[in-house]
DNA sequence: AAGTCTTCGTA
DNA sequence: GTACGAAGACTTC
């Protein structure tokens, strides 16, 4: 660092040396301010922000007279100080550093440097000792010293040439203030502290003597040694005995509290001369931290255009140094940010945590070098890569295809990686030139597809070689269609999901930026986007090769970082039982698809269209003009503008709200138009989303519909389904169920639908430890009726439907993290009444209130909650300042434990289902999952034998990991279509 | 052409 | 009050 030269300037008489107690600032900033995280990546930066604001205030205040000639921000370095050597209990009871403060230490040092201020710290010595030494040296040269700190331990340094300044209270501390605090002058502060001790730092002192008594004794006897020598003269019995008995302890305390004024300084006093701040570096830092207000202020003060300055590339979100920080490592030393004894011990041993930390460190320090990639053009070279993979026992794989749908896309090439920067791309089907109707236009130097498949098949199917991929379900399906059944794999996307669900995204690009500090080539850079986009097989091989090989390289590197975290963070079992097995289970379900009755859907489309036509005519009639009933804007204008119907609400953006609830209310008041709109909307929804769209998803070859299940899409562990979404097929209305009837079994088969009955309520009874609810489930009672009976004192026999309905709404409300507002909305009752219901519910079921409080507190403290099976769901915004955001996160966290536990259970069932069916000699095939329901296709004559197996696997899914007190119940039925089976 | 808002289907 | 995805309207580039 060439920054020492400009800082060198001997201290002379009349100079002004300012010493800032950095460590004290950090803790002040951390504890005094609400938590704050950087917007783009949730890096905790609250203390950094507070620290920067304080420094800026100090620098700008210029209230130091005379102007500082030398200035240093002084930090504590390690916990291992010479005081610990003489008294191991010194500061021993300090609580561990908060998790979100640790990574801020290196950032705060960065901040100091960005301010162009000297940053001083030294092993074995506390900041206080360093300041004492600087002060002593400066004094000797005739300089004036100002110590910026409010720490009472520094008050012993105050004298004619050394003053203190308390930045919190904004006042100077001179001898007068010291007397106020200790009852003695600065020169006797040490003696007072030796007697009174300090519970915070674990300085023992003498029992029964506090600051007041100590000051009084010293006033009488002069100094500590005299006092101890003449202790026998003291009148008060207990005090006399204690002073005699604990004299040594007082002397030890003196050693602890006396600041060392002769530390052999690493950075000499003359090397902390003030340099003229540049401003640009500071702005680059502040921009990287995303401190917009301070950035603006600083830019204005320096008259610099902040927009023209790039955020510090290493520290910005996604920067390499940020990646290290996220792992708790200091970007400069690559060591744990604060080397605690625990961390030091881990660093030496082969613990999972040590391995994980080491991998994170390596990952962010080995740059991606695309020039090292190879394009494989011969079978011989491919075979050498395969041999290398067998030798290593591990290889990263990525397939490149013509599209996003793994059931339709064709392979274009694949890439492999065996080590960082050791990656290749194998082009197979790149095309170029004129692609005539009959000619393929295949480019030269590509291995024939069949040869390549034959070369890699043994590798991919070998159980002894680990294949690593990102979103491997996609590649598994592509390879499956080429006759390769991939086994023995890890999926980096799923590893990330297990570790960080809800906290950060799991796509390859964000993962690469976060863990490797590297931005991979974008797909658009190779193939363009929008209208001009080309398929991957039309991309030039050299560019495609860089892109594809990089994907495999990055995937391998991500695996090196993320996989050890599983063991280090105790999540290996979650990954291995709830995630990894689902890749092939879901891939097979997707590959099977489900049959739909296209004729039936087409007929329904016609019927819906007719109904809509009739309604449109009536709507125009009533409105007195034709408008688009599908436009909320136009509809709002008609209803609340032209027709002047009262009772309109606005959406958050200021538009008229025309939601179903609003229209329903208007309809109940006797308005005809809103009813017609509601009916029209239902038909429009069913037609556009289902009857018109579904036939478009029928696969040209299989004749079936193949949805795609996402494993890593939700915060709670649920799956999601898309293209098409088969998890939201209508069921509530008669019209909607007709769509469900169009999902049919193949000839000679039936569909079996098996769903968990009230699984989330059962889990609530279990987790919230509510005996009456548990008993009700054990006795097989109607749970909503039982709730109503408990709450309203109505007997279950002959209970009015309305009473049960309300109890049911409350039960669901509880699962969703209830609020009076939401329940009132749901039941259309006043908020006060809803509040009273909730109060009564909690009185009847106090365990549930306790559960909700516990979950809220846990989430608040940790930033995540865990399911029964250990899955973590992160809620980084749980401590948001905005009360409604915070409340939302609290409700989500309460819901996540239940929804997530249920999701875990059905995942366990799915992972066991195939082997269980096979063992029973059954050929039933799982087709769909709808959160608490599984749908199978079964030969007619196996229906009877299949249902009990399915039921048993599902009901026993939690065992043996978790033994539930509450039984799980599964309802299962078979029919020729989904509606009747459900 | 791409992104946001509103609405609505499911558990 | 929780968790999603899709479609159409509308806005912005």
PDB file of C-alpha atoms (C1' of nucleotides) in Angstrom, chain A residues 651 653 658 660 681 685 731-732 932, chain B residues 1-2 5-11:
ATOM      1  CA  UNK A 651     -56.600   0.157  -5.728  1.00  0.00           C
ATOM      2  CA  UNK A 653     -52.403   2.844  -7.641  1.00  0.00           C
ATOM      3  CA  UNK A 658     -63.336  -3.795  -9.570  1.00  0.00           C
ATOM      4  CA  UNK A 660     -64.853  -9.785  -7.253  1.00  0.00           C
ATOM      5  CA  UNK A 681     -65.405 -12.858 -15.904  1.00  0.00           C
ATOM      6  CA  UNK A 685     -61.236 -16.949 -17.053  1.00  0.00           C
ATOM      7  CA  UNK A 731     -62.849 -27.294  -8.627  1.00  0.00           C
ATOM      8  CA  UNK A 732     -65.108 -24.915  -6.702  1.00  0.00           C
ATOM      9  CA  UNK A 932     -51.720 -31.988  -0.552  1.00  0.00           C
TER      10      UNK A 932
ATOM     11  C1'  DA B   1     -41.441  -5.674 -27.363  1.00  0.00           C
ATOM     12  C1'  DA B   2     -41.092  -5.809 -22.443  1.00  0.00           C
ATOM     13  C1'  DC B   5     -50.956  -3.959 -12.634  1.00  0.00           C
ATOM     14  C1'  DT B   6     -55.161  -6.283 -11.766  1.00  0.00           C
ATOM     15  C1'  DT B   7     -57.729 -10.165 -11.476  1.00  0.00           C
ATOM     16  C1'  DC B   8     -58.559 -14.912 -10.421  1.00  0.00           C
ATOM     17  C1'  DG B   9     -57.779 -20.093 -10.562  1.00  0.00           C
ATOM     18  C1'  DT B  10     -55.697 -23.664  -6.891  1.00  0.00           C
ATOM     19  C1'  DA B  11     -54.008 -25.547  -1.929  1.00  0.00           C
TER      20       DA B  11
END
